[in-house]
Amino acid sequence: MQHRFTVILYLLSFPFLGFYFNDRVKKNAFIMALVFSVFAYVPAFFYSSRGAEPIPRLRNKEAAVLADIIAQNKTPESGLIVDFYDWESTYYVAFMSGLPKSNIVIIDQSSSDDVIKTEIKNLLDRHPKGFMLYYDKGKLPNEAYISGDTLRFNNIHITLIIKSLYDKEGVGLYGYRWE
């Protein structure tokens, strides 16, 4: 994006090139234009060569805490089941967990029960250990319930052993193990 600003800078400096054609200041204008070009154009290449890096801004800092917990405790074989609870936070947690996309299932509010069950079953087959973000008002409580240190799915007869890693205001992060 830096190159666009450089091009605009050059376009806006074209009127000053008229001084170049004036015989009295021709030599000084050429030197000034050359110096200006070097100081404006060359640093633009060094600045833009690093690439763009977005600065994530969160209104809800809870998502950053959840993502940090997952990132610190994950292994390459970990899975992640995320119950949708907020546009900003749900995808932030999934992205910042550092897990590959194939290790993550996001349970969307519009997903059908059959699709959810299939995705969860497939994820658990590939990743029997991992993390689950459980939201009390999300879709997951309709599909499963927590009883002590276990989570049982209603219609797919899967029981996970869970360990609470974070629990606050209806949002819980659990480590799960399927045996």
CSV table of C-alpha atoms in Angstrom, one decimal:
chain,number,residue,atom,x,y,z
A,1,MET,CA,0.0,0.0,0.0
A,2,GLN,CA,3.0,2.3,0.5
A,3,HIS,CA,3.7,2.4,-3.2
A,4,ARG,CA,0.3,4.1,-3.8
A,5,PHE,CA,1.2,6.9,-1.5
A,6,THR,CA,4.5,7.3,-3.3
A,7,VAL,CA,2.8,7.5,-6.7
A,8,ILE,CA,0.4,10.2,-5.3
A,9,LEU,CA,3.4,12.1,-3.9
A,10,TYR,CA,5.0,12.1,-7.4
A,11,LEU,CA,1.8,13.1,-9.1
A,12,LEU,CA,1.3,16.0,-6.8
A,13,SER,CA,4.9,17.2,-7.3
A,14,PHE,CA,4.6,17.4,-11.1
A,15,PRO,CA,3.7,21.1,-11.1
A,16,PHE,CA,7.1,21.8,-9.5
A,17,LEU,CA,8.8,20.2,-12.5
A,18,GLY,CA,8.1,23.5,-14.4
A,19,PHE,CA,11.1,25.0,-12.6
A,20,TYR,CA,13.2,22.4,-14.4
A,21,PHE,CA,12.5,24.1,-17.7
A,22,ASN,CA,13.4,27.5,-16.5
A,23,ASP,CA,17.0,28.2,-17.7
A,24,ARG,CA,18.0,30.2,-14.6
A,25,VAL,CA,17.2,27.4,-12.1
A,26,LYS,CA,17.6,24.4,-14.3
A,27,LYS,CA,20.6,23.0,-12.6
A,28,ASN,CA,19.4,23.5,-9.1
A,29,ALA,CA,15.9,22.1,-9.9
A,30,PHE,CA,17.4,19.0,-11.4
A,31,ILE,CA,19.5,18.4,-8.3
A,32,MET,CA,16.5,19.1,-6.0
A,33,ALA,CA,14.3,16.7,-8.0
A,34,LEU,CA,16.9,14.0,-7.9
A,35,VAL,CA,17.4,14.4,-4.1
A,36,PHE,CA,13.6,14.5,-3.6
A,37,SER,CA,13.2,11.3,-5.7
A,38,VAL,CA,15.9,9.4,-3.7
A,39,PHE,CA,14.5,10.5,-0.4
A,40,ALA,CA,10.9,9.7,-1.3
A,41,TYR,CA,11.1,6.7,-3.6
A,42,VAL,CA,13.8,4.5,-2.1
A,43,PRO,CA,12.5,4.3,1.5
A,44,ALA,CA,9.1,3.3,0.1
A,45,PHE,CA,10.5,0.1,-1.1
A,46,PHE,CA,12.1,-0.8,2.2
A,47,TYR,CA,8.9,0.0,4.1
A,48,SER,CA,6.6,-2.0,1.9
A,49,SER,CA,8.9,-5.0,1.6
A,50,ARG,CA,7.9,-6.1,5.1
A,51,GLY,CA,4.3,-6.8,4.2
A,52,ALA,CA,1.1,-5.7,5.8
A,53,GLU,CA,0.3,-6.9,9.3
A,54,PRO,CA,-3.2,-6.3,10.6
A,55,ILE,CA,-3.5,-5.1,14.2
A,56,PRO,CA,-6.4,-7.0,15.8
A,57,ARG,CA,-8.6,-4.9,18.0
A,58,LEU,CA,-11.0,-6.7,20.3
A,59,ARG,CA,-13.8,-5.1,22.3
A,60,ASN,CA,-14.0,-8.3,24.3
A,61,LYS,CA,-10.7,-9.1,25.8
A,62,GLU,CA,-12.0,-12.5,26.9
A,63,ALA,CA,-11.3,-13.9,23.4
A,64,ALA,CA,-7.6,-13.0,23.7
A,65,VAL,CA,-7.4,-14.8,27.1
A,66,LEU,CA,-9.1,-17.9,25.6
A,67,ALA,CA,-6.8,-17.9,22.5
A,68,ASP,CA,-3.8,-17.6,24.8
A,69,ILE,CA,-4.8,-20.6,26.9
A,70,ILE,CA,-5.3,-22.7,23.8
A,71,ALA,CA,-2.1,-21.6,22.2
A,72,GLN,CA,-0.1,-22.4,25.4
A,73,ASN,CA,-1.5,-25.8,25.9
A,74,LYS,CA,-2.0,-27.1,22.3
A,75,THR,CA,-0.1,-29.9,20.5
A,76,PRO,CA,-0.1,-30.5,16.7
A,77,GLU,CA,-2.6,-33.2,17.2
A,78,SER,CA,-5.1,-31.1,19.2
A,79,GLY,CA,-8.6,-30.5,17.9
A,80,LEU,CA,-10.7,-27.4,18.6
A,81,ILE,CA,-14.5,-27.3,18.8
A,82,VAL,CA,-15.8,-23.8,19.0
A,83,ASP,CA,-19.5,-23.0,19.8
A,84,PHE,CA,-20.4,-19.7,18.1
A,85,TYR,CA,-21.0,-17.0,20.6
A,86,ASP,CA,-19.9,-13.7,19.1
A,87,TRP,CA,-18.9,-12.7,15.5
A,88,GLU,CA,-15.7,-11.1,16.7
A,89,SER,CA,-14.6,-13.5,19.4
A,90,THR,CA,-15.5,-16.9,17.9
A,91,TYR,CA,-13.3,-16.5,14.8
A,92,TYR,CA,-10.6,-14.7,16.7
A,93,VAL,CA,-10.2,-17.6,19.1
A,94,ALA,CA,-10.1,-20.1,16.2
A,95,PHE,CA,-7.6,-18.1,14.2
A,96,MET,CA,-5.3,-17.1,17.1
A,97,SER,CA,-5.3,-20.7,18.5
A,98,GLY,CA,-2.6,-21.4,15.9
A,99,LEU,CA,-4.2,-24.7,15.0
A,100,PRO,CA,-4.6,-25.7,11.3
A,101,LYS,CA,-8.1,-25.2,9.8
A,102,SER,CA,-8.5,-29.0,9.5
A,103,ASN,CA,-8.2,-29.3,13.3
A,104,ILE,CA,-11.1,-26.8,14.0
A,105,VAL,CA,-14.8,-27.1,13.9
A,106,ILE,CA,-16.9,-24.0,14.4
A,107,ILE,CA,-20.5,-24.8,15.3
A,108,ASP,CA,-22.5,-22.1,13.5
A,109,GLN,CA,-26.0,-21.1,14.7
A,110,SER,CA,-27.4,-21.9,11.2
A,111,SER,CA,-25.9,-25.4,11.0
A,112,SER,CA,-28.3,-28.3,11.1
A,113,ASP,CA,-28.0,-30.9,13.8
A,114,ASP,CA,-26.9,-33.6,11.4
A,115,VAL,CA,-24.1,-31.5,10.0
A,116,ILE,CA,-22.9,-30.6,13.5
A,117,LYS,CA,-22.9,-34.3,14.6
A,118,THR,CA,-21.0,-35.3,11.5
A,119,GLU,CA,-18.4,-32.6,11.8
A,120,ILE,CA,-17.8,-33.3,15.5
A,121,LYS,CA,-17.6,-37.1,15.0
A,122,ASN,CA,-15.1,-36.6,12.2
A,123,LEU,CA,-13.0,-34.2,14.2
A,124,LEU,CA,-13.0,-36.5,17.2
A,125,ASP,CA,-11.9,-39.5,15.0
A,126,ARG,CA,-8.9,-37.4,13.8
A,127,HIS,CA,-8.2,-35.6,17.1
A,128,PRO,CA,-9.2,-37.4,20.2
A,129,LYS,CA,-7.7,-34.8,22.4
A,130,GLY,CA,-8.1,-31.0,22.2
A,131,PHE,CA,-10.2,-28.1,23.4
A,132,MET,CA,-13.9,-27.2,23.4
A,133,LEU,CA,-15.3,-23.7,23.7
A,134,TYR,CA,-18.8,-24.1,25.2
A,135,TYR,CA,-21.3,-21.3,25.2
A,136,ASP,CA,-24.4,-21.7,27.4
A,137,LYS,CA,-26.6,-19.9,24.8
A,138,GLY,CA,-25.0,-21.4,21.8
A,139,LYS,CA,-25.9,-24.4,19.7
A,140,LEU,CA,-23.8,-26.9,21.5
A,141,PRO,CA,-25.9,-27.2,24.7
A,142,ASN,CA,-28.8,-28.5,22.4
A,143,GLU,CA,-26.5,-31.3,21.2
A,144,ALA,CA,-24.6,-32.1,24.4
A,145,TYR,CA,-24.7,-31.7,28.2
A,146,ILE,CA,-22.1,-31.4,30.8
A,147,SER,CA,-22.3,-33.7,33.9
A,148,GLY,CA,-19.4,-33.4,36.3
A,149,ASP,CA,-16.2,-34.0,34.4
A,150,THR,CA,-17.9,-35.5,31.3
A,151,LEU,CA,-19.6,-34.1,28.3
A,152,ARG,CA,-22.2,-36.4,26.6
A,153,PHE,CA,-23.6,-35.9,23.1
A,154,ASN,CA,-27.2,-36.7,22.8
A,155,ASN,CA,-27.6,-38.7,19.6
A,156,ILE,CA,-24.1,-39.8,18.6
A,157,HIS,CA,-23.3,-41.7,21.8
A,158,ILE,CA,-20.0,-40.1,22.5
A,159,THR,CA,-18.8,-39.2,26.0
A,160,LEU,CA,-15.8,-36.9,26.4
A,161,ILE,CA,-13.8,-36.5,29.6
A,162,ILE,CA,-13.4,-32.8,30.1
A,163,LYS,CA,-11.3,-30.5,32.3
A,164,SER,CA,-12.3,-26.9,32.8
A,165,LEU,CA,-9.6,-24.4,31.7
A,166,TYR,CA,-11.7,-21.3,31.9
A,167,ASP,CA,-15.3,-20.6,32.9
A,168,LYS,CA,-16.8,-17.1,33.1
A,169,GLU,CA,-20.2,-15.6,32.2
A,170,GLY,CA,-21.6,-18.5,30.3
A,171,VAL,CA,-18.4,-19.2,28.3
A,172,GLY,CA,-16.4,-22.2,29.2
A,173,LEU,CA,-13.1,-23.5,27.7
A,174,TYR,CA,-12.5,-27.2,28.3
A,175,GLY,CA,-9.8,-29.6,27.5
A,176,TYR,CA,-11.3,-32.8,26.2
A,177,ARG,CA,-10.2,-36.4,25.8
A,178,TRP,CA,-12.1,-39.1,24.0
A,179,GLU,CA,-11.4,-42.6,25.0
